[in-house]
Structure formats: C-alpha cells, structure tokens
Amino acid sequence: MNLKSQFLLIVVCLFSLVCLIDCHKKCDNCNKYSWEKVKQKGSLPPLAWDGSSAYDERNELFYVFGGLNGSYPNDEAINSFYVFNVKTSSWTNLMAPSSITPRAETMMFHDKRGNYVYLSGGRGPFRRGINIVYNSTQRYDVRKNVWTELNQTSFQQNLANRSVEAETVSKTGKSYAFSGSTSTLPAFIRVPGALKTDTIVFDSVNGWQQVDVVGASPTPRAHHHLHYNEELDSIFTYGGYTNCSTYTTNECNYLGDLWSLDLSTKVWKQHLFDVTKGPGNRDNAKFIYSDQNQLFLIGGSNYQYTNFMDVWRFDLITNEWTQLTILPLVDPETYIQTPIPSTIGSFYFKHIRKCSVEFYFSRGSLSEISGSPLVNDMYKLTIPI
Ligand SMILES: *[C@@H]1O[C@H](CO)[C@@H](O)[C@H](O)[C@H]1NC(C)=O
Ligand SMILES: *[C@@H]1O[C@H](CO)[C@@H](O)[C@H](O)[C@H]1NC(C)=O
Ligand SMILES: *[C@@H]1O[C@H](CO)[C@@H](O)[C@H](O)[C@H]1NC(C)=O
Ligand SMILES: *[C@@H]1O[C@H](CO)[C@@H](O)[C@H](O)[C@H]1NC(C)=O
Ligand SMILES: *[C@@H]1O[C@H](CO)[C@@H](O)[C@H](O)[C@H]1NC(C)=O
C-alpha cells in the first residue's frame, strides 16, 4: 500500500467514524414529540368507530376488524377485516367471510409468532333496546387465509361474553382481558351482572381461562384499555366507565385510577397519585409506551362527551403526572398547521423504534353523539424514549 492509498484509507475511516457519531445524534434530534399525517396506500378500510385492532409488532402488521359504520340511528356493526403493513404504509382488504359476525369492541389479539389473529366476544350497537353481545371465539390463519370457530365449553363462552379490549403479552403470546360489559341495553352498566369482575387469559392450547388473582381487583368497568409493560411484566389500565349512576353522563361513571397486574404474582396494585394533577376521569385513554420508570398515556373521553388527544407522562418512581407539549402537525406542502382530530373509537397501535415510539391512529368518530362525522385519515405521534 502506497502513501497515497494509506492516506485515503485514514480519511475514509475518519469519515465513517464522524458519520457514526452523527447518525447516533440524529436518532435523538429527529425524534421530537411530534405529529405527522400518514399517507395511506392500498385498499382503505371503510369508515367506522369502536372497531378492534391488534398489532403484530414482529411482522409490523396491523389488523383491524369491524366497528360501527355510522352514528345513531344509522350505526350498524360491520365485519370488515383489513391489514396495514407499516413497512409499505399500505392497507389490504382481507375480506372476512359472512360467517364472521359483524360486531364492535371485540377482543382482538394475535399469537406470539403472528400466525393467528383471534376475535372473541364483542357487541352490536347500543340504543336498540335489545341485548346484542357475542360469546364466540374465532381464529384467523394468516398463512392460509382461513377462519375457524373454536370449540369452547359453556364456561368459556361465558368468559368470552363481554365487550372489552384484550392485550397480548409479547413474552408468552398469552392475551389478557379484565372486566368489560355484557349488555347493550339502556343504562347497560346498571343491568345486573352487566359488568364482569374477573381477569381472564387466552392461550392457544387452553382457550379462555380465569386468572386466579391474589387480593383485590380494580372496580368493574368498560371502555378501558390494557397495556403490557414488558420491563415490569405487568398489565396496566387507566380509568374507564363504571356503574356508579344510571344517568349515562354522570361524572361519577368515569374513572381516573391507575392499576397494574403483576403477571408473576397475580396481584393487582393501585398506583396512587395526586388526582388534581393527573389526566382526570376518562374512558378510552390509551397507553403509548411504558418501561420500568414511566408510562405515556394519550386521549380518552370525559362525562361531557369531550374527546381528548392530550399526551401525559406518568413517573412510576415519583407517582407524578406531567402533560407533554407536542409539536403541532404541519402540512409538508403548505406549511399550514392542522389540528389533530380528537376521536373516539379509533383503530390504533404503537410501534417501537430504536430510540422512539410511534403511536398510530386511524378512523374513529369525532363524537359519540348522533350525526358525528367519522374520520378517514391516519396520524402518527412520535415520542422519544
Ligand atoms: C352500514 O352497514 C349496514 C349493514 O351492513 C349497511 O346496510 C349500511 O349501508 C352501512 N352504512 C354505511 C354508511 O356504510
Ligand atoms: C352474556 O351475559 C349476559 C349477562 O350475564 C347474559 O344476559 C347474556 O345472555 C349473555 N350473552 C351471551 C351471548 O352469552
Ligand atoms: C371442535 O370439535 C369438533 C367435534 O369434536 C371437531 O371435529 C373440531 O375439529 C373441533 N374444532 C376445533 C377448531 O378444534
Ligand atoms: C353463547 O351464545 C349462544 C348464541 O347466542 C347461545 O346459544 C349460548 O347459550 C351462549 N352460551 C352461554 C354459556 O351463555
Ligand atoms: C356494579 O357492578 C358490579 C359487578 O357486576 C356489582 O357487583 C355492583 O353491585 C354494581 N354496582 C351498582 C351500584 O350497580
């Protein structure tokens, strides 16, 4: 090697080193707390709200099912089944057969490898004066594009009979649900037995089983979210809708408490905090991310039917909430700021990157009240972690 090529080699090495440092820095710089509008390609799912979604992080595939296709009295349950590929930002219509009952707020989850997607329980529209809740569990084979109804004992049908969210634990592939409602009758939460009180777990071998929790559980509720915290091997839930009053919009029906279920000890624990400094009483709020030190929460709805898209951080060490400031959405072509729609019942998932987490949501309704427009766009919130 002559002097000239040695010199060149050194220059190339130095350049690579600078780039490495610079690229690492970029990881922090680029990921401010910010909103973006996602360009959706392919065959878009129909407008709906209160549908169900399940995100297969391993394969970066986001499955969505059903929901209600309008607002009262023109809200019918649908059985649309679509998948969004995060890598290509593109939707595909997987077309559920007619044997898959149209429904809303179904427990939707997947197995550890992403080979199967499950649908269980769920409900029809409210305000029909009749009870439309389901107790079946169906499995979709991703590779064969085939649906199978699972055989369940009547005890298991009873466990599946609820409308609530289920959360898959990445470590084991088991899916959990807590409480939920079994009624679409008027003032459904006060129908005797309409709120389940148990914690249940699904695994592909045994199907649904009850979890033998140790000690007290949170009060029964509906319209609450479940989130798995991998570092703490615990499932978290915030607030929800409960049976304090028959008057639907009574403030006392809305909860603002934070709980976690330790999956190794099976103990539910309440995380107490100064409620005047937290997000307040709401249902439908979602967790974006958590580790052993913190949790991030977004949105929800309160007793006045107001929807939020605010973002909060909970410090698990000091038990304090802080509201975060998010950079507004700016149209990349016109540079005009656009507000993020505050929706209820959107499809959503979170995608963990190297040094940030992305929270996506799409569809949903601008309000629970009749005549509300449904949202077509997809948005992405980035939070550095
Ligand atoms: C909603 O679904 C019902 C039943 O499938 C259908 O008759 C109706 O046309 C749909 N409405 C809209 C707005 O898509
Ligand atoms: C679900 O549970 C409720 C209340 O316990 C009961 O009235 C209803 O018949 C059940 N529905 C199904 C589909 O199992
Ligand atoms: C359900 O049970 C029937 C009768 O025992 C059996 O033929 C069928 O294969 C079972 N289905 C599943 C999905 O296990
Ligand atoms: C489950 O739902 C089916 C259909 O509505 C019903 O016939 C059956 O009795 C329900 N099972 C239980 C345990 O309630
Ligand atoms: C609320 O629901 C739970 C669970 O079904 C029940 O034990 C409790 O009595 C209900 N409370 C009221 C006030 O209806």
CSV table of C-alpha atoms and ligand atoms in Angstrom, one decimal:
chain,number,residue,atom,x,y,z
A,1,MET,CA,0.0,0.0,0.0
A,2,ASN,CA,1.5,3.3,-1.0
A,3,LEU,CA,1.3,6.5,1.0
A,4,LYS,CA,-1.5,7.9,-1.1
A,5,SER,CA,-3.8,4.9,-0.5
A,6,GLN,CA,-2.9,4.8,3.2
A,7,PHE,CA,-3.9,8.4,3.5
A,8,LEU,CA,-7.2,7.7,1.6
A,9,LEU,CA,-7.9,4.8,3.9
A,10,ILE,CA,-7.4,7.0,7.0
A,11,VAL,CA,-9.7,9.7,5.5
A,12,VAL,CA,-12.4,7.1,4.8
A,13,CYS,CA,-12.2,5.7,8.4
A,14,LEU,CA,-12.4,9.1,10.0
A,15,PHE,CA,-15.3,10.0,7.8
A,16,SER,CA,-17.2,6.8,8.8
A,17,LEU,CA,-16.5,7.5,12.5
A,18,VAL,CA,-17.9,11.0,12.2
A,19,CYS,CA,-20.9,9.6,10.4
A,20,LEU,CA,-21.4,7.0,13.1
A,21,ILE,CA,-21.4,9.7,15.9
A,22,ASP,CA,-23.6,12.0,13.8
A,23,CYS,CA,-26.1,9.3,12.9
A,24,HIS,CA,-26.4,8.4,16.6
A,25,LYS,CA,-27.1,12.1,17.4
A,26,LYS,CA,-29.7,12.2,14.6
A,27,CYS,CA,-31.6,9.5,16.4
A,28,ASP,CA,-32.2,11.9,19.3
A,29,ASN,CA,-32.6,15.1,17.2
A,30,CYS,CA,-35.0,13.8,14.7
A,31,ASN,CA,-37.5,12.4,17.2
A,32,LYS,CA,-39.0,15.4,18.8
A,33,TYR,CA,-42.5,15.0,20.3
A,34,SER,CA,-44.3,15.5,17.0
A,35,TRP,CA,-47.4,14.6,15.0
A,36,GLU,CA,-47.4,13.5,11.3
A,37,LYS,CA,-50.2,12.6,8.9
A,38,VAL,CA,-49.5,9.1,7.4
A,39,LYS,CA,-50.0,8.7,3.7
A,40,GLN,CA,-52.2,5.6,3.4
A,41,LYS,CA,-51.9,3.4,0.3
A,42,GLY,CA,-53.8,0.4,-1.0
A,43,SER,CA,-57.3,-0.5,-0.3
A,44,LEU,CA,-58.5,1.6,2.7
A,45,PRO,CA,-60.9,0.1,5.3
A,46,PRO,CA,-64.4,1.7,5.5
A,47,LEU,CA,-65.2,4.4,7.9
A,48,ALA,CA,-66.1,3.0,11.3
A,49,TRP,CA,-65.6,3.6,15.0
A,50,ASP,CA,-65.5,1.3,18.1
A,51,GLY,CA,-63.8,-1.3,15.9
A,52,SER,CA,-61.0,-3.6,17.2
A,53,SER,CA,-57.3,-3.7,16.3
A,54,ALA,CA,-54.3,-5.9,17.0
A,55,TYR,CA,-50.7,-5.1,16.2
A,56,ASP,CA,-48.2,-7.8,15.3
A,57,GLU,CA,-45.0,-6.0,16.2
A,58,ARG,CA,-42.8,-8.8,15.0
A,59,ASN,CA,-44.1,-8.7,11.4
A,60,GLU,CA,-45.1,-5.0,11.5
A,61,LEU,CA,-48.7,-5.9,10.6
A,62,PHE,CA,-51.7,-4.0,12.0
A,63,TYR,CA,-55.0,-5.9,11.8
A,64,VAL,CA,-58.3,-4.1,12.2
A,65,PHE,CA,-61.8,-5.5,12.4
A,66,GLY,CA,-65.4,-4.2,12.3
A,67,GLY,CA,-66.9,-1.5,14.4
A,68,LEU,CA,-69.9,0.7,13.8
A,69,ASN,CA,-70.3,2.3,10.4
A,70,GLY,CA,-72.1,5.5,11.4
A,71,SER,CA,-73.7,7.2,14.4
A,72,TYR,CA,-77.1,6.5,15.9
A,73,PRO,CA,-79.6,5.7,14.4
A,74,ASN,CA,-77.6,4.8,11.3
A,75,ASP,CA,-74.9,2.8,13.1
A,76,GLU,CA,-74.7,-0.9,12.1
A,77,ALA,CA,-72.0,-3.3,13.1
A,78,ILE,CA,-69.7,-4.3,10.2
A,79,ASN,CA,-67.3,-7.2,9.7
A,80,SER,CA,-64.6,-5.5,7.6
A,81,PHE,CA,-61.2,-7.1,8.1
A,82,TYR,CA,-58.1,-5.3,6.9
A,83,VAL,CA,-54.4,-5.3,7.5
A,84,PHE,CA,-52.0,-2.3,7.4
A,85,ASN,CA,-48.4,-3.1,6.5
A,86,VAL,CA,-46.2,-0.5,8.4
A,87,LYS,CA,-43.2,-1.1,6.1
A,88,THR,CA,-45.2,-0.2,3.0
A,89,SER,CA,-47.8,2.1,4.6
A,90,SER,CA,-50.4,0.1,2.7
A,91,TRP,CA,-53.8,-1.5,3.5
A,92,THR,CA,-55.0,-4.8,2.2
A,93,ASN,CA,-58.6,-6.0,2.4
A,94,LEU,CA,-58.6,-9.5,3.9
A,95,MET,CA,-62.4,-9.8,3.5
A,96,ALA,CA,-63.9,-11.7,6.4
A,97,PRO,CA,-66.5,-14.3,5.3
A,98,SER,CA,-70.1,-13.8,6.2
A,99,SER,CA,-69.7,-16.4,9.0
A,100,ILE,CA,-67.8,-13.8,10.9
A,101,THR,CA,-70.4,-11.9,12.8
A,102,PRO,CA,-70.2,-8.1,12.4
A,103,ARG,CA,-69.5,-6.5,15.8
A,104,ALA,CA,-67.9,-3.7,17.7
A,105,GLU,CA,-65.5,-3.6,20.7
A,106,THR,CA,-64.4,-7.2,20.2
A,107,MET,CA,-61.4,-8.7,22.0
A,108,MET,CA,-58.9,-8.9,19.1
A,109,PHE,CA,-55.4,-10.4,19.6
A,110,HIS,CA,-52.7,-12.5,18.0
A,111,ASP,CA,-50.4,-15.3,18.9
A,112,LYS,CA,-46.7,-14.9,19.6
A,113,ARG,CA,-45.5,-15.5,16.1
A,114,GLY,CA,-48.2,-13.6,14.3
A,115,ASN,CA,-49.5,-16.8,12.6
A,116,TYR,CA,-53.0,-16.4,14.0
A,117,VAL,CA,-55.4,-13.5,14.7
A,118,TYR,CA,-58.3,-14.1,17.1
A,119,LEU,CA,-61.7,-12.4,17.6
A,120,SER,CA,-63.7,-13.0,20.7
A,121,GLY,CA,-66.8,-11.6,22.2
A,122,GLY,CA,-67.9,-8.1,21.2
A,123,ARG,CA,-71.2,-6.4,20.8
A,124,GLY,CA,-73.7,-4.8,18.4
A,125,PRO,CA,-75.0,-1.2,18.6
A,126,PHE,CA,-76.4,0.4,21.7
A,127,ARG,CA,-79.8,2.2,21.8
A,128,ARG,CA,-81.8,-0.6,20.1
A,129,GLY,CA,-83.4,-1.7,23.4
A,130,ILE,CA,-82.1,-5.2,22.9
A,131,ASN,CA,-79.0,-7.1,24.2
A,132,ILE,CA,-76.5,-7.8,21.3
A,133,VAL,CA,-73.4,-9.3,22.9
A,134,TYR,CA,-71.4,-12.3,21.5
A,135,ASN,CA,-69.7,-15.2,23.2
A,136,SER,CA,-67.9,-17.0,20.3
A,137,THR,CA,-64.1,-17.0,19.6
A,138,GLN,CA,-62.8,-17.3,16.0
A,139,ARG,CA,-59.3,-17.8,14.8
A,140,TYR,CA,-57.8,-16.5,11.5
A,141,ASP,CA,-54.9,-18.4,10.0
A,142,VAL,CA,-52.7,-15.7,8.5
A,143,ARG,CA,-50.8,-18.0,6.1
A,144,LYS,CA,-53.9,-19.9,4.8
A,145,ASN,CA,-56.4,-17.0,5.0
A,146,VAL,CA,-58.9,-19.3,6.7
A,147,TRP,CA,-61.2,-18.7,9.7
A,148,THR,CA,-62.1,-21.4,12.2
A,149,GLU,CA,-64.5,-21.2,15.1
A,150,LEU,CA,-63.0,-22.5,18.3
A,151,ASN,CA,-64.8,-25.1,20.4
A,152,GLN,CA,-65.5,-23.6,23.8
A,153,THR,CA,-67.1,-25.0,26.9
A,154,SER,CA,-70.1,-23.1,28.2
A,155,PHE,CA,-67.9,-21.7,31.0
A,156,GLN,CA,-65.5,-20.4,28.3
A,157,GLN,CA,-68.5,-18.9,26.3
A,158,ASN,CA,-69.4,-17.1,29.4
A,159,LEU,CA,-65.8,-15.7,29.8
A,160,ALA,CA,-65.8,-14.6,26.1
A,161,ASN,CA,-69.2,-12.9,26.5
A,162,ARG,CA,-68.0,-9.4,27.0
A,163,SER,CA,-67.2,-6.3,25.1
A,164,VAL,CA,-63.7,-5.0,26.1
A,165,GLU,CA,-60.1,-4.9,24.8
A,166,ALA,CA,-57.6,-7.7,25.1
A,167,GLU,CA,-53.9,-7.3,25.2
A,168,THR,CA,-51.3,-9.8,24.0
A,169,VAL,CA,-48.1,-10.3,26.2
A,170,SER,CA,-45.2,-10.4,23.8
A,171,LYS,CA,-43.1,-12.7,26.1
A,172,THR,CA,-45.6,-15.5,26.3
A,173,GLY,CA,-48.1,-14.8,23.5
A,174,LYS,CA,-51.0,-15.1,26.0
A,175,SER,CA,-53.7,-12.5,25.8
A,176,TYR,CA,-55.4,-10.9,28.8
A,177,ALA,CA,-58.7,-9.0,29.4
A,178,PHE,CA,-60.2,-7.5,32.5
A,179,SER,CA,-63.9,-6.8,33.3
A,180,GLY,CA,-65.9,-5.4,30.4
A,181,SER,CA,-69.6,-5.3,29.7
A,182,THR,CA,-72.1,-8.0,28.7
A,183,SER,CA,-75.0,-5.7,27.7
A,184,THR,CA,-76.2,-3.2,25.1
A,185,LEU,CA,-79.4,-2.5,27.0
A,186,PRO,CA,-80.2,1.1,28.0
A,187,ALA,CA,-78.1,2.1,31.1
A,188,PHE,CA,-76.2,-1.1,30.3
A,189,ILE,CA,-73.8,-0.7,33.2
A,190,ARG,CA,-76.6,-0.9,35.7
A,191,VAL,CA,-78.1,-4.1,34.3
A,192,PRO,CA,-77.4,-6.7,37.0
A,193,GLY,CA,-74.3,-8.7,36.1
A,194,ALA,CA,-73.6,-6.5,33.1
A,195,LEU,CA,-70.1,-5.6,34.3
A,196,LYS,CA,-67.7,-8.6,34.5
A,197,THR,CA,-65.4,-8.5,37.6
A,198,ASP,CA,-62.8,-11.1,36.6
A,199,THR,CA,-59.4,-11.1,34.8
A,200,ILE,CA,-59.2,-13.7,32.0
A,201,VAL,CA,-56.3,-15.1,29.9
A,202,PHE,CA,-56.3,-16.8,26.5
A,203,ASP,CA,-53.7,-19.2,25.2
A,204,SER,CA,-53.8,-21.2,22.0
A,205,VAL,CA,-53.9,-24.6,23.8
A,206,ASN,CA,-56.4,-24.0,26.6
A,207,GLY,CA,-58.5,-21.1,25.2
A,208,TRP,CA,-60.0,-18.7,27.8
A,209,GLN,CA,-59.4,-19.3,31.5
A,210,GLN,CA,-59.9,-17.2,34.6
A,211,VAL,CA,-56.8,-15.8,36.2
A,212,ASP,CA,-56.7,-16.5,39.9
A,213,VAL,CA,-55.7,-13.0,41.1
A,214,VAL,CA,-54.4,-12.6,44.6
A,215,GLY,CA,-56.2,-9.9,46.6
A,216,ALA,CA,-58.4,-7.1,45.3
A,217,SER,CA,-59.1,-6.3,41.7
A,218,PRO,CA,-59.9,-2.8,40.3
A,219,THR,CA,-63.7,-1.9,40.4
A,220,PRO,CA,-65.6,-3.4,37.4
A,221,ARG,CA,-65.6,-1.2,34.3
A,222,ALA,CA,-65.9,-1.0,30.5
A,223,HIS,CA,-64.3,1.1,27.7
A,224,HIS,CA,-60.9,0.9,29.4
A,225,HIS,CA,-57.6,0.0,27.8
A,226,LEU,CA,-55.0,-2.6,28.7
A,227,HIS,CA,-51.3,-2.2,28.1
A,228,TYR,CA,-48.4,-4.7,28.7
A,229,ASN,CA,-45.3,-3.3,30.4
A,230,GLU,CA,-42.5,-5.7,29.4
A,231,GLU,CA,-39.9,-4.5,31.8
A,232,LEU,CA,-42.3,-4.9,34.8
A,233,ASP,CA,-44.1,-7.9,33.3
A,234,SER,CA,-47.3,-6.2,34.3
A,235,ILE,CA,-50.5,-5.1,32.6
A,236,PHE,CA,-51.6,-1.5,33.2
A,237,THR,CA,-55.0,0.1,32.9
A,238,TYR,CA,-56.3,3.6,33.4
A,239,GLY,CA,-59.8,4.8,34.1
A,240,GLY,CA,-62.8,3.6,32.2
A,241,TYR,CA,-66.6,3.6,32.6
A,242,THR,CA,-68.4,2.2,35.6
A,243,ASN,CA,-71.8,1.6,37.2
A,244,CYS,CA,-72.0,4.5,39.7
A,245,SER,CA,-75.1,6.1,38.2
A,246,THR,CA,-77.9,5.1,35.7
A,247,TYR,CA,-77.6,8.5,34.3
A,248,THR,CA,-75.2,7.8,31.4
A,249,THR,CA,-73.2,11.1,31.5
A,250,ASN,CA,-72.9,11.3,35.3
A,251,GLU,CA,-69.3,12.3,36.1
A,252,CYS,CA,-69.1,9.5,38.7
A,253,ASN,CA,-69.4,6.9,36.0
A,254,TYR,CA,-66.0,8.0,34.7
A,255,LEU,CA,-62.8,6.7,36.4
A,256,GLY,CA,-59.3,8.2,36.7
A,257,ASP,CA,-57.5,5.5,38.6
A,258,LEU,CA,-54.3,3.7,37.6
A,259,TRP,CA,-53.7,0.0,38.2
A,260,SER,CA,-51.3,-2.8,37.2
A,261,LEU,CA,-51.5,-6.5,37.4
A,262,ASP,CA,-48.1,-8.2,38.1
A,263,LEU,CA,-48.2,-11.3,35.9
A,264,SER,CA,-45.8,-13.3,38.1
A,265,THR,CA,-47.5,-12.7,41.5
A,266,LYS,CA,-51.1,-12.1,40.0
A,267,VAL,CA,-51.5,-9.2,42.3
A,268,TRP,CA,-53.4,-6.0,41.1
A,269,LYS,CA,-51.8,-2.9,42.5
A,270,GLN,CA,-53.2,0.6,42.5
A,271,HIS,CA,-50.7,3.4,41.8
A,272,LEU,CA,-51.9,6.4,43.8
A,273,PHE,CA,-51.2,10.0,42.8
A,274,ASP,CA,-52.5,13.5,43.3
A,275,VAL,CA,-55.7,13.3,41.2
A,276,THR,CA,-55.8,17.1,40.8
A,277,LYS,CA,-52.6,16.9,38.8
A,278,GLY,CA,-53.4,14.0,36.6
A,279,PRO,CA,-55.4,13.4,33.3
A,280,GLY,CA,-58.6,13.1,35.3
A,281,ASN,CA,-61.7,10.9,34.9
A,282,ARG,CA,-62.0,9.5,31.4
A,283,ASP,CA,-62.6,6.3,29.5
A,284,ASN,CA,-60.9,5.1,26.3
A,285,ALA,CA,-57.5,6.6,27.2
A,286,LYS,CA,-54.6,4.5,25.7
A,287,PHE,CA,-51.1,3.9,26.8
A,288,ILE,CA,-48.4,4.6,24.2
A,289,TYR,CA,-45.3,3.2,25.9
A,290,SER,CA,-44.0,2.1,29.2
A,291,ASP,CA,-40.8,0.9,30.9
A,292,GLN,CA,-39.8,0.4,34.5
A,293,ASN,CA,-39.7,4.2,35.1
A,294,GLN,CA,-42.5,5.7,33.1
A,295,LEU,CA,-45.8,5.4,31.2
A,296,PHE,CA,-47.2,7.6,28.4
A,297,LEU,CA,-50.9,8.0,28.1
A,298,ILE,CA,-53.0,9.6,25.3
A,299,GLY,CA,-56.5,10.8,24.9
A,300,GLY,CA,-59.9,9.4,26.1
A,301,SER,CA,-63.3,10.9,26.7
A,302,ASN,CA,-64.9,12.5,29.7
A,303,TYR,CA,-68.5,12.7,31.1
A,304,GLN,CA,-69.4,15.7,28.9
A,305,TYR,CA,-68.6,13.6,25.7
A,306,THR,CA,-65.4,15.7,25.2
A,307,ASN,CA,-62.7,13.7,23.4
A,308,PHE,CA,-59.0,14.4,24.1
A,309,MET,CA,-55.8,13.9,22.2
A,310,ASP,CA,-53.5,15.2,25.0
A,311,VAL,CA,-50.4,13.3,26.0
A,312,TRP,CA,-49.3,12.6,29.6
A,313,ARG,CA,-46.3,11.0,31.2
A,314,PHE,CA,-46.6,9.2,34.5
A,315,ASP,CA,-43.4,8.8,36.5
A,316,LEU,CA,-43.6,5.3,38.2
A,317,ILE,CA,-40.9,6.3,40.7
A,318,THR,CA,-42.4,9.6,41.9
A,319,ASN,CA,-46.0,8.8,41.0
A,320,GLU,CA,-46.5,12.2,39.3
A,321,TRP,CA,-48.2,13.1,36.0
A,322,THR,CA,-46.8,15.7,33.6
A,323,GLN,CA,-48.7,16.8,30.5
A,324,LEU,CA,-46.4,16.9,27.4
A,325,THR,CA,-46.2,19.5,24.7
A,326,ILE,CA,-46.4,18.0,21.3
A,327,LEU,CA,-45.2,19.9,18.1
A,328,PRO,CA,-48.3,20.6,16.0
A,329,LEU,CA,-48.9,18.9,12.7
A,330,VAL,CA,-47.7,21.0,9.8
A,331,ASP,CA,-48.7,20.2,6.2
A,332,PRO,CA,-45.4,19.4,4.4
A,333,GLU,CA,-46.6,21.2,1.2
A,334,THR,CA,-48.4,24.3,2.5
A,335,TYR,CA,-46.6,24.6,5.9
A,336,ILE,CA,-50.0,25.2,7.5
A,337,GLN,CA,-50.7,23.9,11.0
A,338,THR,CA,-53.6,21.4,11.1
A,339,PRO,CA,-55.2,20.3,14.4
A,340,ILE,CA,-55.2,16.6,15.2
A,341,PRO,CA,-58.8,15.3,15.2
A,342,SER,CA,-59.9,14.3,18.7
A,343,THR,CA,-61.6,11.0,18.0
A,344,ILE,CA,-63.3,8.2,20.0
A,345,GLY,CA,-63.1,4.6,19.0
A,346,SER,CA,-60.2,4.8,16.5
A,347,PHE,CA,-58.1,1.9,15.4
A,348,TYR,CA,-54.6,2.4,17.0
A,349,PHE,CA,-51.3,0.7,17.6
A,350,LYS,CA,-47.9,1.6,18.8
A,351,HIS,CA,-44.6,0.8,17.0
A,352,ILE,CA,-41.4,0.8,18.9
A,353,ARG,CA,-38.3,2.0,17.1
A,354,LYS,CA,-34.7,2.2,18.2
A,355,CYS,CA,-35.0,5.5,20.1
A,356,SER,CA,-38.6,6.4,19.8
A,357,VAL,CA,-42.1,5.1,19.9
A,358,GLU,CA,-44.7,5.8,17.3
A,359,PHE,CA,-48.4,5.8,18.1
A,360,TYR,CA,-50.7,5.5,15.1
A,361,PHE,CA,-54.4,6.0,14.9
A,362,SER,CA,-56.9,5.9,12.2
A,363,ARG,CA,-60.7,6.1,11.7
A,364,GLY,CA,-62.9,6.7,14.7
A,365,SER,CA,-65.7,9.3,15.4
A,366,LEU,CA,-65.4,12.9,16.3
A,367,SER,CA,-68.1,12.4,18.9
A,368,GLU,CA,-70.3,9.7,20.5
A,369,ILE,CA,-73.3,11.8,19.8
A,370,SER,CA,-75.6,11.2,16.8
A,371,GLY,CA,-74.7,12.7,13.5
A,372,SER,CA,-71.0,12.8,14.2
A,373,PRO,CA,-68.6,12.6,11.2
A,374,LEU,CA,-66.2,9.7,11.0
A,375,VAL,CA,-62.5,10.2,10.4
A,376,ASN,CA,-60.7,8.8,7.4
A,377,ASP,CA,-57.1,9.9,7.9
A,378,MET,CA,-54.3,8.2,9.8
A,379,TYR,CA,-51.9,10.1,12.1
A,380,LYS,CA,-48.7,9.3,13.8
A,381,LEU,CA,-47.3,10.6,17.1
A,382,THR,CA,-43.6,10.2,17.8
A,383,ILE,CA,-42.2,10.2,21.3
A,384,PRO,CA,-38.5,9.9,22.0
A,385,ILE,CA,-37.7,7.2,24.6
B,1,LIG,C1,-73.7,0.2,7.5
B,1,LIG,O1,-73.8,-1.2,7.5
B,1,LIG,C2,-75.2,-1.6,7.2
B,1,LIG,C3,-75.2,-3.1,7.4
B,1,LIG,O2,-74.1,-3.7,6.9
B,1,LIG,C4,-75.5,-1.2,5.7
B,1,LIG,O3,-76.8,-1.6,5.4
B,1,LIG,C5,-75.3,0.3,5.6
B,1,LIG,O4,-75.5,0.7,4.2
B,1,LIG,C6,-73.9,0.7,6.1
B,1,LIG,N1,-73.9,2.2,6.1
B,1,LIG,C7,-72.8,2.8,5.7
B,1,LIG,C8,-72.9,4.3,5.8
B,1,LIG,O5,-71.8,2.3,5.2
B,2,LIG,C1,-73.9,-12.6,28.2
B,2,LIG,O1,-74.1,-12.3,29.6
B,2,LIG,C2,-75.3,-11.7,29.9
B,2,LIG,C3,-75.4,-11.3,31.4
B,2,LIG,O2,-74.7,-12.2,32.2
B,2,LIG,C4,-76.5,-12.6,29.5
B,2,LIG,O3,-77.7,-11.9,29.8
B,2,LIG,C5,-76.4,-12.8,28.0
B,2,LIG,O4,-77.4,-13.7,27.6
B,2,LIG,C6,-75.0,-13.4,27.7
B,2,LIG,N1,-74.9,-13.5,26.2
B,2,LIG,C7,-74.3,-14.4,25.6
B,2,LIG,C8,-74.3,-14.2,24.1
B,2,LIG,O5,-73.7,-15.3,26.1
B,3,LIG,C1,-64.4,-28.9,17.5
B,3,LIG,O1,-65.0,-30.1,17.9
B,3,LIG,C2,-65.4,-30.9,16.8
B,3,LIG,C3,-66.0,-32.2,17.4
B,3,LIG,O2,-65.3,-32.7,18.4
B,3,LIG,C4,-64.1,-31.3,16.0
B,3,LIG,O3,-64.5,-32.0,14.9
B,3,LIG,C5,-63.5,-30.0,15.5
B,3,LIG,O4,-62.3,-30.3,14.8
B,3,LIG,C6,-63.2,-29.1,16.7
B,3,LIG,N1,-62.7,-27.8,16.2
B,3,LIG,C7,-61.6,-27.2,16.6
B,3,LIG,C8,-61.2,-25.9,16.0
B,3,LIG,O5,-60.8,-27.7,17.4
B,4,LIG,C1,-73.5,-18.3,23.7
B,4,LIG,O1,-74.2,-17.7,22.7
B,4,LIG,C2,-75.1,-18.6,22.0
B,4,LIG,C3,-75.7,-17.8,20.8
B,4,LIG,O2,-76.3,-16.6,21.3
B,4,LIG,C4,-76.1,-19.1,23.0
B,4,LIG,O3,-77.0,-20.0,22.3
B,4,LIG,C5,-75.4,-19.8,24.2
B,4,LIG,O4,-76.4,-20.2,25.1
B,4,LIG,C6,-74.4,-18.8,24.8
B,4,LIG,N1,-73.7,-19.5,25.8
B,4,LIG,C7,-73.7,-19.2,27.1
B,4,LIG,C8,-72.9,-20.0,28.0
B,4,LIG,O5,-74.5,-18.4,27.5
B,5,LIG,C1,-71.6,-2.7,39.7
B,5,LIG,O1,-71.3,-3.9,39.1
B,5,LIG,C2,-70.7,-4.9,40.0
B,5,LIG,C3,-70.3,-6.0,39.1
B,5,LIG,O2,-71.4,-6.5,38.3
B,5,LIG,C4,-71.8,-5.2,41.0
B,5,LIG,O3,-71.2,-6.2,41.9
B,5,LIG,C5,-72.2,-4.0,41.8
B,5,LIG,O4,-73.3,-4.3,42.6
B,5,LIG,C6,-72.7,-2.9,40.8
B,5,LIG,N1,-73.0,-1.7,41.5
B,5,LIG,C7,-74.1,-1.0,41.3
B,5,LIG,C8,-74.2,0.3,42.1
B,5,LIG,O5,-74.9,-1.3,40.4
